[in-house]
Coordinates of C-alpha atoms and ligand atoms in Angstrom, one line a residue:
M7 CA -25.1 65.1 56.1
P8 CA -21.4 64.2 54.9
G9 CA -21.7 60.1 54.4
H10 CA -19.0 59.8 57.4
E11 CA -21.5 61.6 59.7
I12 CA -24.0 59.5 59.3
V13 CA -21.9 56.6 60.4
R14 CA -20.5 58.2 63.1
Q15 CA -24.8 58.5 63.8
L16 CA -25.0 54.9 63.3
V17 CA -22.7 52.9 64.6
M18 CA -23.4 52.8 68.8
A19 CA -26.8 52.1 68.3
F20 CA -26.2 48.5 66.5
D21 CA -28.0 46.3 69.7
I22 CA -27.0 43.4 68.1
N23 CA -29.6 41.5 70.4
A24 CA -31.9 43.1 68.2
L25 CA -31.1 39.7 65.5
R26 CA -30.7 36.7 68.5
V27 CA -32.8 34.1 69.0
K28 CA -33.3 34.2 72.5
P29 CA -34.0 31.1 74.1
G30 CA -37.2 29.2 73.6
T31 CA -38.9 31.3 71.2
S32 CA -40.8 30.6 68.3
V33 CA -39.3 31.7 65.0
D34 CA -41.5 32.4 62.1
L35 CA -39.8 33.4 59.0
S36 CA -42.2 35.1 57.2
T37 CA -42.7 37.6 59.8
I38 CA -39.3 39.0 59.1
D39 CA -38.1 40.9 56.1
P40 CA -35.4 39.7 54.2
D41 CA -34.6 43.3 52.9
S42 CA -34.9 45.1 56.4
T43 CA -32.0 46.5 57.7
P44 CA -32.6 46.7 61.2
Q45 CA -30.7 48.9 64.0
W46 CA -29.0 49.8 60.8
S47 CA -31.9 52.6 59.2
D48 CA -34.9 51.1 59.1
K49 CA -36.7 54.2 57.4
Q50 CA -34.2 54.8 54.9
S51 CA -33.0 51.2 53.6
G52 CA -33.3 52.0 49.5
D53 CA -31.8 55.5 50.3
V54 CA -27.8 55.8 48.2
S55 CA -26.5 57.3 50.6
N56 CA -27.4 55.0 53.6
K57 CA -26.0 51.9 51.3
E58 CA -22.4 54.0 50.2
A59 CA -22.7 55.1 54.2
G60 CA -23.0 51.2 55.1
K61 CA -20.4 50.2 53.6
A62 CA -18.1 53.0 54.8
R63 CA -19.0 51.3 57.5
V64 CA -18.2 47.3 56.7
L65 CA -14.8 48.2 56.3
E66 CA -13.9 50.3 59.3
L67 CA -15.9 47.3 61.0
N68 CA -13.0 45.1 59.0
E69 CA -10.4 46.9 60.9
R70 CA -11.6 46.2 64.3
L71 CA -12.0 43.0 63.1
E72 CA -8.8 42.6 62.0
S73 CA -7.5 43.3 65.5
L74 CA -9.1 41.7 67.7
Q75 CA -8.8 38.7 65.7
E76 CA -4.3 39.7 66.0
L77 CA -5.5 39.9 70.1
L78 CA -7.0 36.5 69.7
Y79 CA -4.2 34.9 68.6
A80 CA -1.9 36.4 70.2
E81 CA -3.6 35.8 73.4
G82 CA -4.1 32.3 73.0
K83 CA -7.4 31.8 75.0
H84 CA -10.5 31.7 73.4
R85 CA -11.7 29.8 69.9
I86 CA -14.1 30.9 68.4
L87 CA -16.4 28.9 66.1
V88 CA -19.0 30.8 63.6
V89 CA -21.4 29.2 61.9
I90 CA -23.1 30.1 58.1
Q91 CA -25.6 28.1 56.7
A92 CA -28.5 29.6 54.6
M93 CA -29.9 28.5 51.0
D94 CA -28.5 28.3 48.3
A95 CA -27.3 31.7 46.7
G96 CA -27.7 33.4 50.7
G97 CA -24.9 34.4 50.1
K98 CA -22.7 32.2 52.5
D99 CA -19.2 32.3 50.6
G100 CA -19.7 36.5 49.7
T101 CA -20.0 37.4 53.5
I102 CA -16.6 35.1 54.3
K103 CA -14.9 37.0 51.6
H104 CA -16.0 40.5 52.7
V105 CA -16.1 40.4 56.4
F106 CA -12.8 38.4 57.0
E107 CA -11.1 40.7 54.1
G108 CA -7.2 41.2 55.8
V109 CA -8.0 38.6 58.3
N110 CA -4.3 37.6 59.3
P111 CA -4.7 33.9 57.1
S112 CA -2.3 32.1 59.8
G113 CA -4.8 32.2 62.5
V114 CA -7.9 31.5 60.5
K115 CA -9.9 28.9 59.0
V116 CA -12.9 28.2 57.1
A117 CA -14.5 24.9 56.5
A118 CA -17.1 24.1 54.3
F119 CA -18.9 21.2 54.4
K120 CA -20.4 19.1 51.2
A121 CA -22.5 16.0 50.8
P122 CA -20.8 13.5 52.7
T123 CA -18.0 10.7 51.6
S124 CA -18.6 7.7 52.0
N125 CA -16.0 7.4 54.8
E126 CA -17.3 10.7 55.8
R127 CA -21.3 8.7 56.1
A128 CA -19.6 5.3 58.0
H129 CA -19.4 7.2 60.7
D130 CA -21.7 9.5 62.9
Y131 CA -22.8 13.4 61.3
L132 CA -20.7 14.8 63.7
W133 CA -17.5 13.2 63.0
R134 CA -16.1 15.2 60.5
I135 CA -17.0 18.1 62.6
H136 CA -15.8 18.0 65.4
Q137 CA -12.1 17.5 63.4
H138 CA -12.4 21.2 62.4
V139 CA -13.6 23.1 65.4
P140 CA -11.5 26.0 66.3
A141 CA -8.3 25.3 68.5
N142 CA -7.0 27.8 71.2
G143 CA -6.3 31.4 69.2
Q144 CA -8.1 30.4 66.6
L145 CA -11.5 31.4 64.4
T146 CA -12.8 29.1 62.5
I147 CA -16.1 30.1 59.6
F148 CA -17.8 27.0 58.5
N149 CA -19.7 27.4 55.1
R150 CA -22.9 24.7 55.9
S151 CA -22.0 22.2 59.1
H152 CA -23.8 19.7 61.3
Y153 CA -26.9 21.1 60.8
E154 CA -26.9 20.1 57.0
D155 CA -27.9 17.2 58.7
V156 CA -31.7 18.5 60.2
L157 CA -31.9 20.5 57.2
V158 CA -31.0 18.2 54.3
V159 CA -31.5 15.6 55.8
R160 CA -34.5 15.9 56.5
V161 CA -36.1 17.9 53.9
M162 CA -35.4 15.4 51.0
D163 CA -35.5 12.1 53.9
L164 CA -32.0 11.6 53.4
V165 CA -32.4 9.4 57.1
E166 CA -35.8 8.6 58.2
K167 CA -37.8 10.9 60.4
D168 CA -37.0 8.9 64.0
R169 CA -33.0 9.6 63.6
W170 CA -32.8 12.9 62.3
K171 CA -35.6 13.8 65.1
K172 CA -32.6 13.2 68.3
R173 CA -30.3 15.9 66.2
Y174 CA -31.5 19.1 68.0
D175 CA -30.2 17.7 71.4
H176 CA -27.7 16.3 69.5
I177 CA -26.1 19.1 69.2
V178 CA -27.3 21.6 71.9
N179 CA -25.2 19.1 73.7
F180 CA -22.5 19.0 71.1
E181 CA -21.8 22.3 71.2
Q182 CA -22.2 23.2 75.0
M183 CA -19.7 20.4 75.4
L184 CA -17.3 22.8 73.2
V185 CA -18.0 26.1 75.3
D186 CA -17.9 24.4 77.9
E187 CA -14.3 23.9 77.3
G188 CA -13.2 27.1 75.7
T189 CA -15.1 28.4 73.0
T190 CA -17.5 31.2 72.2
I191 CA -20.3 29.9 69.6
I192 CA -21.7 32.3 66.7
K193 CA -24.2 31.6 64.4
F194 CA -26.0 33.3 61.1
F195 CA -28.7 32.5 59.3
L196 CA -28.9 34.7 55.9
H197 CA -32.2 34.9 54.9
I198 CA -33.3 36.2 51.6
S199 CA -36.0 36.1 50.1
K200 CA -37.1 33.0 46.9
E201 CA -37.2 36.0 45.1
E202 CA -33.7 37.3 45.6
Q203 CA -32.5 34.1 45.5
G204 CA -34.1 33.7 42.2
Q205 CA -32.4 36.3 40.6
R206 CA -29.6 35.9 42.0
L207 CA -29.7 31.9 40.3
Q208 CA -30.6 33.2 37.1
E209 CA -27.0 36.0 37.2
R210 CA -25.3 32.7 37.4
L211 CA -27.0 31.9 34.3
D212 CA -26.4 34.9 32.6
R213 CA -22.9 35.8 33.4
P214 CA -19.9 33.7 32.1
E215 CA -18.0 34.6 35.6
K216 CA -20.4 33.5 36.7
N217 CA -21.5 29.6 35.6
W218 CA -19.5 27.6 37.4
K219 CA -21.4 28.9 40.8
F220 CA -24.6 27.7 39.1
D221 CA -25.1 23.9 40.2
S222 CA -28.6 22.1 38.3
G223 CA -29.4 20.7 41.9
D224 CA -30.2 23.8 43.6
L225 CA -33.4 24.0 41.9
V226 CA -34.4 21.3 42.6
H227 CA -33.9 22.4 46.6
R228 CA -35.9 25.4 45.3
E229 CA -39.2 24.1 44.4
R230 CA -38.9 23.0 48.3
W231 CA -38.4 26.5 49.6
G232 CA -41.6 26.1 51.8
D233 CA -40.2 22.8 54.1
Y234 CA -36.8 24.7 54.1
Q235 CA -38.1 27.2 55.7
K236 CA -39.6 25.3 58.5
A237 CA -36.5 22.9 58.7
F238 CA -34.6 26.0 59.1
E239 CA -37.1 27.5 62.1
A240 CA -37.2 24.2 63.5
A241 CA -33.3 24.1 63.4
I242 CA -33.1 27.9 64.8
E243 CA -36.0 27.3 67.9
R244 CA -34.6 24.5 68.9
T245 CA -30.5 25.0 68.9
S246 CA -30.5 28.5 69.9
T247 CA -29.5 28.4 73.3
E248 CA -27.4 31.2 76.1
D249 CA -23.7 29.8 75.3
S250 CA -24.6 29.3 72.2
P251 CA -26.9 31.5 70.3
W252 CA -28.5 32.3 66.5
Y253 CA -28.8 34.9 64.7
V254 CA -31.5 36.1 61.2
I255 CA -29.5 37.9 59.3
P256 CA -31.5 39.9 56.7
A257 CA -29.8 39.3 54.1
N258 CA -31.5 40.3 51.1
R259 CA -29.3 43.6 51.0
K260 CA -25.7 42.4 50.4
W261 CA -23.9 45.6 52.3
Y262 CA -26.3 44.9 55.6
R263 CA -25.8 41.7 55.8
N264 CA -21.9 42.6 56.4
I265 CA -22.6 45.4 58.8
A266 CA -25.1 43.1 60.9
I267 CA -22.7 40.4 60.6
S268 CA -19.5 42.1 61.3
E269 CA -21.1 44.0 63.8
V270 CA -22.2 40.3 66.1
I271 CA -18.5 39.6 65.6
V272 CA -16.7 42.4 66.7
Q273 CA -18.9 42.9 69.4
T274 CA -19.0 39.1 70.6
L275 CA -14.7 39.4 70.5
E276 CA -15.0 42.8 72.3
S277 CA -17.2 41.2 74.9
L278 CA -14.9 38.0 75.8
Q279 CA -11.9 41.6 77.2
M280 CA -9.1 39.9 75.8
E281 CA -5.1 40.8 76.4
F282 CA -2.1 41.2 75.3
P283 CA 0.1 38.1 77.1
P284 CA 1.9 40.1 79.1
A285 CA 6.2 41.4 78.3
P286 CA 8.6 38.6 79.6
D287 CA 10.0 40.2 83.1
D288 CA 13.5 41.7 81.4
I289 CA 12.5 42.8 77.9
A290 CA 12.8 46.9 79.4
A291 CA 16.3 46.9 80.6
M292 CA 16.6 45.6 77.1
T293 CA 17.8 46.9 73.8
I294 CA 19.3 45.4 70.3
A295 CA 22.9 45.5 70.0
N296 CA 23.6 45.9 66.2
Ligands
LIG7 P1 -22.4 24.3 48.2 O1 -22.2 24.8 49.5 O2 -23.7 25.0 47.4 O3 -20.9 24.0 47.2 O4 -23.2 22.2 48.0 C1 -22.6 21.9 49.4 C2 -24.0 21.4 48.7 O5 -23.8 19.8 49.6 C3 -25.1 21.1 49.2 O6 -26.4 20.7 48.5 C4 -25.8 20.6 50.6 O7 -27.2 19.9 51.0 C5 -24.5 19.6 50.8 N1 -24.3 19.1 51.6 C6 -23.5 19.4 52.7 N2 -23.6 18.6 54.2 C7 -24.9 17.7 53.7 C8 -25.2 16.4 54.6 N3 -25.2 16.7 56.0 N4 -26.3 15.7 53.9 C9 -26.9 16.0 52.7 N5 -26.2 16.8 51.6 C10 -25.6 17.7 52.4
LIG8 MG1 -23.7 25.7 46.0

């Protein structure tokens, strides 16, 4: 079957709800295969033609996203917040680069959250986050987020348990407030295997053009892999709500990860049924004189 026909067959079938974590369900990441390609093609995920068809689909979705983002900007009514979390080398940067390729930079922002500065640490943990949430017509991508405050902070004991354990409820309430005020929130966990992380970190050592990404601190976190998986499970379980859902994306295969995330974003934006603002009344009678 030619590649484009495979694409057509698979296009309509992608049910994003299959990746969505329903409120109140428990999450066991060990039961989700990071190599799998759900809603795309479970049987032939290793097939080369399948991968090629997948890449073609990403390009199609990318064009759709470009149009939707223009509409978002023109309408100026909705605010879109995309949160991306993953282990180191989980593909956060690559996702942003590929999924948002070609969107109009005027309406899209990326906020990356590093270890807090001393000024940030002198405030509550949501203070630095709130400053970066999207305004009307904007789409903002969080590369890491307030979730670090229940992930790295929990695993590495950066604050005492009595303090971080209350944060799940703060986060749910904070996000609900944003939603109630007009923000649409979509949260992604990029799920890779420890082996895949090992290969990606090794590549950062082996390839000169990737050396800059190598951070020996990543190895400290890698040693705590199991604890991080538990921390992610807790965070996802406790903060995936009807209005602010988490999607767990099997992310060992980058092309599949890009399809799945694009599908979720495109379908979510389509569900908003945005419209271009009405033309001014007198526009039909106008012509531009030369
Ligand atoms: P990178 O994304 O590779 O540039 O790394 C950013 C680093 O900042 C990661 O090691 C994160 O765990 C760390 N980081 C981000 N937010 C926080 C936070 N709230 N507390 C402590 N460390 C953080
Ligand atoms: Mg890093």
